[in-house]
Every structure is written in C-alpha cells, then in structure tokens.
JSON list of C-alpha atoms in Angstrom, two decimals:
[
{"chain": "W", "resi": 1, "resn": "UNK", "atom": "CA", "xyz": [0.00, 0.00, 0.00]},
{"chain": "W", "resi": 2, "resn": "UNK", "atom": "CA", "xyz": [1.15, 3.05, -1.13]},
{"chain": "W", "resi": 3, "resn": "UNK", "atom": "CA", "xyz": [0.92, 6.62, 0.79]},
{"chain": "W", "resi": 4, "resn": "UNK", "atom": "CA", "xyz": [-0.01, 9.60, -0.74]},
{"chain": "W", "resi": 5, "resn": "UNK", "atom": "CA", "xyz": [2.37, 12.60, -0.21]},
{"chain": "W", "resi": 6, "resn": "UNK", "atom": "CA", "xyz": [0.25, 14.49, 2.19]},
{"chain": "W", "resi": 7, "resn": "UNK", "atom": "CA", "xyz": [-0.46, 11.42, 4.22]},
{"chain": "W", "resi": 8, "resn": "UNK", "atom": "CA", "xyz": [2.92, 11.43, 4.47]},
{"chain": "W", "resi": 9, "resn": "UNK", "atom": "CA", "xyz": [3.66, 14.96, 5.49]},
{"chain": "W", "resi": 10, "resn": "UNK", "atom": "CA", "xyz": [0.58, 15.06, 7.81]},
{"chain": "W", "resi": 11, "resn": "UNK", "atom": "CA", "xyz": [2.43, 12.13, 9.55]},
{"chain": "W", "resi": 12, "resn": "UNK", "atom": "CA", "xyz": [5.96, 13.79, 9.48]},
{"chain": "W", "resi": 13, "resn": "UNK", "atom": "CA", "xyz": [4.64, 17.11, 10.60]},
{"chain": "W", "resi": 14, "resn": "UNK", "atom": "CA", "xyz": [2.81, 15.58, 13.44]},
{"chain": "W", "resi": 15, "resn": "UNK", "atom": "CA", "xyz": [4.64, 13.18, 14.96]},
{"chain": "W", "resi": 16, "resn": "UNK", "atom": "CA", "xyz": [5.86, 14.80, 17.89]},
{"chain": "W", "resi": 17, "resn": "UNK", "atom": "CA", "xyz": [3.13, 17.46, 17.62]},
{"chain": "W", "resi": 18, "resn": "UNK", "atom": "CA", "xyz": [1.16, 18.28, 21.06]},
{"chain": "W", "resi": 19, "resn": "UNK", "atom": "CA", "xyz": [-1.81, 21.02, 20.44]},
{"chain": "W", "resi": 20, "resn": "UNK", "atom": "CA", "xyz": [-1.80, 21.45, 24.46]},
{"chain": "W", "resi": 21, "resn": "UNK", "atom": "CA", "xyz": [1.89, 23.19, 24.00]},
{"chain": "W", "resi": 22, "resn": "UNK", "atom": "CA", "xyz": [2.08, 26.89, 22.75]},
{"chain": "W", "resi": 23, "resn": "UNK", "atom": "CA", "xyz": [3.46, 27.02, 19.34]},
{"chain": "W", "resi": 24, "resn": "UNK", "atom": "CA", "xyz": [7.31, 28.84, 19.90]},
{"chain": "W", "resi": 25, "resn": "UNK", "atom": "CA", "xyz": [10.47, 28.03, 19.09]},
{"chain": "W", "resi": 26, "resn": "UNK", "atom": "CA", "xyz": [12.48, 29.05, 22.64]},
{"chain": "W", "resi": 27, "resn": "UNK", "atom": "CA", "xyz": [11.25, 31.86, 24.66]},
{"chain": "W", "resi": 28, "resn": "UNK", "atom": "CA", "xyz": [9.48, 33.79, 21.46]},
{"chain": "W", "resi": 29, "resn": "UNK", "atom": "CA", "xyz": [5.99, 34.74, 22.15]},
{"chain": "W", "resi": 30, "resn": "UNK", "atom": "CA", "xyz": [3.60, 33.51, 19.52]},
{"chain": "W", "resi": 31, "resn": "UNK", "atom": "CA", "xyz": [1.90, 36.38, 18.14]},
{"chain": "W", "resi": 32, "resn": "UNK", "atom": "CA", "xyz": [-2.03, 36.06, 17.24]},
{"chain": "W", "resi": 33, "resn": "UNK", "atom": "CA", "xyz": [-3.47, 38.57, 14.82]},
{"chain": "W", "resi": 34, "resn": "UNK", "atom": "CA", "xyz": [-7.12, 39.13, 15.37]},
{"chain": "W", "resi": 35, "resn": "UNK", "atom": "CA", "xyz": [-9.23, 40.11, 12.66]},
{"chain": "W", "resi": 36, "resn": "UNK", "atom": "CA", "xyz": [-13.01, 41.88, 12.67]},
{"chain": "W", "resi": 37, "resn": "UNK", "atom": "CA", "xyz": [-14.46, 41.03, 9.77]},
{"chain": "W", "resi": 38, "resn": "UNK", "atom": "CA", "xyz": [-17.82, 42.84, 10.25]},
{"chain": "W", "resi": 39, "resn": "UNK", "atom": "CA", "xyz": [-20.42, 43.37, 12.82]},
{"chain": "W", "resi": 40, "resn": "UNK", "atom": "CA", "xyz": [-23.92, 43.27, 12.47]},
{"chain": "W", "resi": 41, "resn": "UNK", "atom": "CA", "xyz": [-26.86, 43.74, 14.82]},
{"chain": "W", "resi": 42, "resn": "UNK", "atom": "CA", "xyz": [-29.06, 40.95, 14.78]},
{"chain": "W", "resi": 43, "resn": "UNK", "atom": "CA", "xyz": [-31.92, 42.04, 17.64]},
{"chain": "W", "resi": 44, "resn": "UNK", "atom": "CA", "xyz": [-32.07, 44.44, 19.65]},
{"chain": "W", "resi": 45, "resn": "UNK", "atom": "CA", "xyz": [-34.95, 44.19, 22.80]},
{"chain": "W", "resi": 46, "resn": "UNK", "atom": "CA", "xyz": [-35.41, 47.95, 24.07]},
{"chain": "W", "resi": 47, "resn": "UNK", "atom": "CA", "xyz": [-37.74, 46.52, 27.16]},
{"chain": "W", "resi": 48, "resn": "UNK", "atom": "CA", "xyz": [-35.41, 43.87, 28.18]},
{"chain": "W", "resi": 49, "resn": "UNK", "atom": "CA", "xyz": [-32.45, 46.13, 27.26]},
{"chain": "W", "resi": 50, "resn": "UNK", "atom": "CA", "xyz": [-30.85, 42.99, 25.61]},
{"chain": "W", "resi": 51, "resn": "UNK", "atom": "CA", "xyz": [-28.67, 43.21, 22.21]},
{"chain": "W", "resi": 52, "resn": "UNK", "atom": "CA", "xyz": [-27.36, 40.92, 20.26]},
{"chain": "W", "resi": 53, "resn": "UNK", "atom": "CA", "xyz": [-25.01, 41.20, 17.68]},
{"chain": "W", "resi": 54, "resn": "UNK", "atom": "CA", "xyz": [-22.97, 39.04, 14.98]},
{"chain": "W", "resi": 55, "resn": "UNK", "atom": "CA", "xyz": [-19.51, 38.92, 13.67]},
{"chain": "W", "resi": 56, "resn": "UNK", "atom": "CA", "xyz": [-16.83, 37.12, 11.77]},
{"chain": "W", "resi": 57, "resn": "UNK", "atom": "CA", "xyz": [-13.44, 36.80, 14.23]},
{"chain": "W", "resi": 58, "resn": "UNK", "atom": "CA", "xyz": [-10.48, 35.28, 12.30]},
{"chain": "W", "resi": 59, "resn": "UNK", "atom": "CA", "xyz": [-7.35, 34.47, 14.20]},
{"chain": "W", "resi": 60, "resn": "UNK", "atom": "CA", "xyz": [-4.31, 34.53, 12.58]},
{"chain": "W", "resi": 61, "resn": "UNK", "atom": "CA", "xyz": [-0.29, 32.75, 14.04]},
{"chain": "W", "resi": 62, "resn": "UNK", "atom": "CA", "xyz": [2.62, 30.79, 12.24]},
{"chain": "W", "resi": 63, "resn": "UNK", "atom": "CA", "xyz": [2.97, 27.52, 14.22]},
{"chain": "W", "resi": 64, "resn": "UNK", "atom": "CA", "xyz": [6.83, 26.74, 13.43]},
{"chain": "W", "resi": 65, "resn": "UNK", "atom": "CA", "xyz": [6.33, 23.18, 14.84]},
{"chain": "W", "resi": 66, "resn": "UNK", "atom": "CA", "xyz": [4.57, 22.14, 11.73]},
{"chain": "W", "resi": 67, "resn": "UNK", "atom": "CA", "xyz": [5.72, 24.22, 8.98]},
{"chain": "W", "resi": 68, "resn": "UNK", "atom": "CA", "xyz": [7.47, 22.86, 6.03]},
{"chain": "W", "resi": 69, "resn": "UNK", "atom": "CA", "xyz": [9.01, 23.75, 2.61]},
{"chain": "W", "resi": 70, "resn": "UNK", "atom": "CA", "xyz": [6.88, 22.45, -0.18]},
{"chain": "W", "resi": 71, "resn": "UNK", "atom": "CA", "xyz": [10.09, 21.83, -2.61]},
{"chain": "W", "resi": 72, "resn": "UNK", "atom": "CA", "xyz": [11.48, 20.18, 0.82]},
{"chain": "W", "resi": 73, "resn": "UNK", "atom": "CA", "xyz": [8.40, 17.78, 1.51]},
{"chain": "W", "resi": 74, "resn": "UNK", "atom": "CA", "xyz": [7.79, 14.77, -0.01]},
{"chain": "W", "resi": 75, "resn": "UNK", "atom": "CA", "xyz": [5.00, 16.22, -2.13]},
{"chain": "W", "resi": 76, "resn": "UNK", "atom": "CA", "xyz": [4.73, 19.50, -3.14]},
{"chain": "W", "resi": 77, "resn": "UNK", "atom": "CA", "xyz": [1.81, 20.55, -0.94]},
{"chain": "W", "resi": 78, "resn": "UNK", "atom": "CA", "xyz": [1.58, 23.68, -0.19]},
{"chain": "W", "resi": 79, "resn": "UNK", "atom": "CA", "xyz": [-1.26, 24.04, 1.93]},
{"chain": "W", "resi": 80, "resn": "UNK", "atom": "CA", "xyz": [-3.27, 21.49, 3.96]},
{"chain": "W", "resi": 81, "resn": "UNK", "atom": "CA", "xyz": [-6.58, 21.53, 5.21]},
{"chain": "W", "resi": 82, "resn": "UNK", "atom": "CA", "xyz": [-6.83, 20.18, 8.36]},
{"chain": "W", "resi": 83, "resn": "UNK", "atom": "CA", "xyz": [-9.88, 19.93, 11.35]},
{"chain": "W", "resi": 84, "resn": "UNK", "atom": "CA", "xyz": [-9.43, 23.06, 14.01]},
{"chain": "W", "resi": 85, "resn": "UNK", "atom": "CA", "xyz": [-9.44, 20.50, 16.94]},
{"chain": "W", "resi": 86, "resn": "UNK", "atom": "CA", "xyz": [-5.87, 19.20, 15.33]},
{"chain": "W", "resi": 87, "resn": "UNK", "atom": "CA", "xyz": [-4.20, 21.49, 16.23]},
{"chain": "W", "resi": 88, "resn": "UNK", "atom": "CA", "xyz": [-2.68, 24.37, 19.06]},
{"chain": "W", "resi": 89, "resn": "UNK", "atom": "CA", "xyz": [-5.28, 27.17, 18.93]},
{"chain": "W", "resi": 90, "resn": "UNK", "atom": "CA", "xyz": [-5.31, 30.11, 21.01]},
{"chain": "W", "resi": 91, "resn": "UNK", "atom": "CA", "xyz": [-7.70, 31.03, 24.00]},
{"chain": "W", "resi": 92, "resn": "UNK", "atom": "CA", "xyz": [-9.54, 33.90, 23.50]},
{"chain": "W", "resi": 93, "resn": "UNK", "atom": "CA", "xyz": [-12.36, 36.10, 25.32]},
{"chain": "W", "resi": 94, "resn": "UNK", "atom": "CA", "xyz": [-14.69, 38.67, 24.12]},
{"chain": "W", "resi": 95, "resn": "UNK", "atom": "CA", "xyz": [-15.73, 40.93, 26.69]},
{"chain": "W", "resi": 96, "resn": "UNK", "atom": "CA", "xyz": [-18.45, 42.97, 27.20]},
{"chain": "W", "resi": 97, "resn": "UNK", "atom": "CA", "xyz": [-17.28, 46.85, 28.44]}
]
C-alpha cells in the first residue's frame, strides 16, 4: 500500500506534535493577529435592554512546529486543510465593556 504525499507529510509534521503546548520556538511569544471582519446587529430588545449582535473573528499565528518547505516535503503541498481541533489554537475572550 502506497501513501499519498500528504499522508505522508501530515504524519511527518505531526509526529511529535502536542496542540496542548504553545506554538514557539524558545522563549518567542507567539503572536495572534485578530481580525473583525464585520459586525452586524441581529436584535435588539429595548424593554429587556438585551442586544445581540454578529460577527466574523479570524485568528491569525505561524505555528513553526509544523511548517514545512513544499520543494522540501515529499509532495509539493503547499497548503493542507486540516480539522481546528488538530491542532494548538489560542484562548480567546470577548468581553463585554
């Protein structure tokens, strides 16, 4: 049985891979980018003086654990698609102020 290139890099890239460990090569912070896409109101309840509003949040880091060089890789992928739960991902909090 033959694997395909990406099966292959998916299993280099993650073989020593822990999502429960911050994404940093030393003592580097791992800097997030957080981006508002838009904001829309969705109801507003002037009695119960209840809003609620909607928005697209997209979060933005390089993880250098699993990056690669296409050439470099056994394929030439240059992007994979992979489930959010894979891998590290950041904790965030939106507040209300």
């Amino acid at each position: 049985v033959s694997i395909s290139g990406e099966t292959a890099l998916i299993n280099r890239l993650f073989s020593f891979y822990d999502k429960r460990i911050r994404p940093a090569t030393g003592t580097r912070m791992t800097t997030v980018t957080v981006t508002l896409s838009y904001f829309i109101l969705l109801s507003m309840e002037q009695q119960e003086e209840y809003i609620r509003f909607g928005s697209d949040i997209r979060l933005t880091w390089n993880d250098p654990i699993i990056s690669w060089t296409p050439s470099a890789a056994d394929s030439f992928t240059k992007r994979l698609l992979l489930k959010e739960t894979t891998i590290w991902r950041p904790d965030i909090a939106v507040l209300n102020r």
